[in-house]
Amino acid sequence: GPVSTPETKTFGCSTKWSWKNEWIQAEKERWSQEPVSLLELELKDVETLRQNDSEKWRLINVWATWCGPCLIEFPEFVDINRMYRNRKFEFVSISTDKLGQRDKALELLEGFEASGTNYRFAGDNIYELIEAIDPDWQGALPYTLLIEPGGQIIYKTQGMINPLELKTTIVNSLGRFYADD
């Protein structure tokens, strides 16, 4: 027999339409114009970052210019930052490069268009950084943590991230739907 409602309309946010190509290009251009900076990070500030007394989920990536896997995965962090930064989320990168490598680190960040919060650890003792970030961390790079408000680590990995696993963890923490947080 005939179907009682042969056609129904959809309701919700559109996700992929060809007309969005121009909008996407405009967004990419806007993002490419955002300023990129590299701030100095003292040990006491590392502990504050790690405690995460904010209302945001904080993704921290520790990296270096001489670390191949760090540079391979870094564009994923830029994408993740762009995906979630309008929610209760922030991305923080911490370069472990020595003072003399600061310009190289900043140049790489500019090339990645990494307009999030970027730091270079200013301390002399890298082992103090390791302990301040996570006493369980063995010190290999890259190292990534996702910390919920209040300081509980809900994701961490030494070595390269699994982007899908990390994004799933973020979405499951923030919620699937964008709302005025």
CSV table of C-alpha atoms in Angstrom, one decimal:
chain,number,residue,atom,x,y,z
A,1,GLY,CA,0.0,0.0,0.0
A,2,PRO,CA,0.9,3.6,-0.2
A,3,VAL,CA,3.3,5.0,2.5
A,4,SER,CA,1.5,7.5,4.8
A,5,THR,CA,4.3,10.0,4.7
A,6,PRO,CA,6.3,9.5,1.5
A,7,GLU,CA,8.6,12.4,2.1
A,8,THR,CA,9.8,14.0,5.3
A,9,LYS,CA,12.0,17.0,5.9
A,10,THR,CA,15.2,16.9,7.9
A,11,PHE,CA,15.8,19.1,10.8
A,12,GLY,CA,19.2,20.0,12.2
A,13,CYS,CA,22.5,21.5,11.3
A,14,SER,CA,23.8,20.8,7.8
A,15,THR,CA,27.1,19.2,7.7
A,16,LYS,CA,28.4,18.9,4.2
A,17,TRP,CA,27.1,20.9,1.2
A,18,SER,CA,29.0,22.0,-1.9
A,19,TRP,CA,28.1,25.6,-1.2
A,20,LYS,CA,30.2,25.5,1.9
A,21,ASN,CA,33.4,25.3,-0.1
A,22,GLU,CA,33.7,29.0,-0.4
A,23,TRP,CA,33.0,29.4,3.3
A,24,ILE,CA,35.7,26.8,4.2
A,25,GLN,CA,38.2,28.7,2.0
A,26,ALA,CA,37.4,32.0,3.7
A,27,GLU,CA,37.8,30.3,7.1
A,28,LYS,CA,41.2,28.9,6.1
A,29,GLU,CA,42.3,32.4,4.9
A,30,ARG,CA,41.1,33.9,8.2
A,31,TRP,CA,42.9,31.3,10.3
A,32,SER,CA,46.1,31.9,8.3
A,33,GLN,CA,46.0,35.5,9.3
A,34,GLU,CA,45.8,34.8,13.0
A,35,PRO,CA,48.9,35.8,15.0
A,36,VAL,CA,51.2,33.0,16.2
A,37,SER,CA,53.3,33.6,19.3
A,38,LEU,CA,55.7,31.6,21.5
A,39,LEU,CA,55.8,32.6,25.1
A,40,GLU,CA,58.2,31.6,27.8
A,41,LEU,CA,57.0,29.1,30.4
A,42,GLU,CA,58.5,28.9,33.8
A,43,LEU,CA,58.3,25.8,36.0
A,44,LYS,CA,55.7,27.3,38.4
A,45,ASP,CA,53.5,28.1,35.3
A,46,VAL,CA,53.7,24.5,34.2
A,47,GLU,CA,52.3,23.3,37.5
A,48,THR,CA,49.4,25.8,37.1
A,49,LEU,CA,48.7,24.6,33.5
A,50,ARG,CA,48.7,21.0,34.7
A,51,GLN,CA,46.3,21.8,37.6
A,52,ASN,CA,43.8,23.2,35.2
A,53,ASP,CA,41.7,25.4,37.4
A,54,SER,CA,39.9,26.7,34.4
A,55,GLU,CA,36.4,25.7,33.1
A,56,LYS,CA,38.0,24.3,29.9
A,57,TRP,CA,39.3,20.9,28.8
A,58,ARG,CA,43.0,21.5,28.2
A,59,LEU,CA,44.9,19.6,25.6
A,60,ILE,CA,48.7,19.9,26.2
A,61,ASN,CA,51.3,18.7,23.7
A,62,VAL,CA,55.0,18.6,24.6
A,63,TRP,CA,57.2,18.7,21.5
A,64,ALA,CA,60.5,19.8,20.0
A,65,THR,CA,61.7,21.0,16.6
A,66,TRP,CA,64.2,18.1,16.4
A,67,CYS,CA,61.5,15.5,17.0
A,68,GLY,CA,60.3,14.0,13.7
A,69,PRO,CA,57.1,12.4,15.1
A,70,CYS,CA,56.3,15.7,16.9
A,71,LEU,CA,56.4,17.6,13.6
A,72,ILE,CA,54.4,14.9,11.7
A,73,GLU,CA,51.5,15.0,14.2
A,74,PHE,CA,51.4,18.8,14.9
A,75,PRO,CA,49.0,19.7,12.1
A,76,GLU,CA,46.5,17.4,13.8
A,77,PHE,CA,46.6,19.6,16.9
A,78,VAL,CA,46.0,22.7,14.8
A,79,ASP,CA,43.0,21.0,13.3
A,80,ILE,CA,41.7,19.8,16.7
A,81,ASN,CA,42.2,23.3,18.1
A,82,ARG,CA,40.2,24.8,15.2
A,83,MET,CA,37.4,22.2,15.7
A,84,TYR,CA,36.9,22.7,19.4
A,85,ARG,CA,38.2,26.1,20.4
A,86,ASN,CA,34.8,27.8,20.4
A,87,ARG,CA,33.7,25.4,23.1
A,88,LYS,CA,35.1,24.8,26.6
A,89,PHE,CA,38.4,23.7,25.2
A,90,GLU,CA,41.9,25.0,24.7
A,91,PHE,CA,45.1,23.7,23.1
A,92,VAL,CA,48.5,24.4,24.6
A,93,SER,CA,51.8,23.4,23.0
A,94,ILE,CA,55.0,23.4,25.0
A,95,SER,CA,58.3,23.4,23.1
A,96,THR,CA,61.2,21.8,24.9
A,97,ASP,CA,63.7,23.5,22.6
A,98,LYS,CA,66.7,25.3,24.1
A,99,LEU,CA,66.8,29.1,24.2
A,100,GLY,CA,68.9,29.2,21.0
A,101,GLN,CA,66.3,27.3,19.1
A,102,ARG,CA,63.4,29.7,20.0
A,103,ASP,CA,63.3,31.3,16.5
A,104,LYS,CA,63.3,27.9,14.8
A,105,ALA,CA,60.4,26.8,17.0
A,106,LEU,CA,58.4,30.0,16.3
A,107,GLU,CA,59.1,29.6,12.6
A,108,LEU,CA,57.7,26.1,12.6
A,109,LEU,CA,54.6,27.2,14.6
A,110,GLU,CA,54.0,30.0,12.1
A,111,GLY,CA,54.3,27.5,9.3
A,112,PHE,CA,51.7,25.3,11.0
A,113,GLU,CA,49.5,28.4,11.5
A,114,ALA,CA,49.4,27.3,15.2
A,115,SER,CA,47.5,30.3,16.6
A,116,GLY,CA,46.7,28.5,19.9
A,117,THR,CA,48.7,29.1,23.1
A,118,ASN,CA,52.3,28.1,22.5
A,119,TYR,CA,55.1,28.0,25.1
A,120,ARG,CA,58.8,27.3,25.2
A,121,PHE,CA,59.9,25.8,28.5
A,122,ALA,CA,62.3,28.3,29.9
A,123,GLY,CA,63.8,26.1,32.7
A,124,ASP,CA,67.2,24.6,32.6
A,125,ASN,CA,66.2,21.2,34.1
A,126,ILE,CA,64.0,19.2,31.7
A,127,TYR,CA,63.5,16.6,34.4
A,128,GLU,CA,61.6,19.1,36.5
A,129,LEU,CA,59.3,19.7,33.5
A,130,ILE,CA,58.7,16.0,33.2
A,131,GLU,CA,57.7,15.7,36.8
A,132,ALA,CA,55.5,18.8,36.7
A,133,ILE,CA,53.6,17.6,33.6
A,134,ASP,CA,53.1,14.0,34.7
A,135,PRO,CA,55.3,12.0,37.1
A,136,ASP,CA,54.3,8.9,35.0
A,137,TRP,CA,55.8,10.4,31.9
A,138,GLN,CA,59.1,8.7,31.0
A,139,GLY,CA,60.3,11.8,29.1
A,140,ALA,CA,60.0,10.6,25.4
A,141,LEU,CA,58.6,13.1,22.9
A,142,PRO,CA,55.9,13.8,21.8
A,143,TYR,CA,53.8,13.7,24.9
A,144,THR,CA,50.2,14.6,25.0
A,145,LEU,CA,47.6,15.1,27.8
A,146,LEU,CA,44.0,16.0,27.9
A,147,ILE,CA,43.1,17.4,31.3
A,148,GLU,CA,39.5,18.1,32.4
A,149,PRO,CA,38.6,21.1,34.5
A,150,GLY,CA,40.0,20.4,38.0
A,151,GLY,CA,43.1,18.7,36.8
A,152,GLN,CA,42.2,15.0,36.2
A,153,ILE,CA,44.0,13.5,33.2
A,154,ILE,CA,41.5,11.8,30.9
A,155,TYR,CA,43.9,11.0,28.0
A,156,LYS,CA,47.6,10.7,27.8
A,157,THR,CA,50.0,9.2,25.4
A,158,GLN,CA,53.8,9.1,25.0
A,159,GLY,CA,54.6,9.0,21.3
A,160,MET,CA,52.3,10.0,18.5
A,161,ILE,CA,48.6,10.4,19.1
A,162,ASN,CA,45.8,8.4,17.5
A,163,PRO,CA,43.8,11.4,16.1
A,164,LEU,CA,40.5,9.6,16.0
A,165,GLU,CA,40.9,8.2,19.5
A,166,LEU,CA,41.8,11.7,20.8
A,167,LYS,CA,38.9,13.4,19.0
A,168,THR,CA,36.5,10.8,20.3
A,169,THR,CA,37.7,11.4,23.9
A,170,ILE,CA,37.3,15.2,23.4
A,171,VAL,CA,33.8,14.8,22.0
A,172,ASN,CA,32.7,12.4,24.7
A,173,SER,CA,34.0,14.8,27.3
A,174,LEU,CA,32.6,18.0,25.8
A,175,GLY,CA,29.4,16.4,24.6
A,176,ARG,CA,28.3,15.6,21.1
A,177,PHE,CA,26.3,18.8,20.5
A,178,TYR,CA,27.6,22.3,20.3
A,179,ALA,CA,25.8,24.5,22.8
A,180,ASP,CA,26.4,27.7,24.6
A,181,ASP,CA,28.6,26.1,27.2
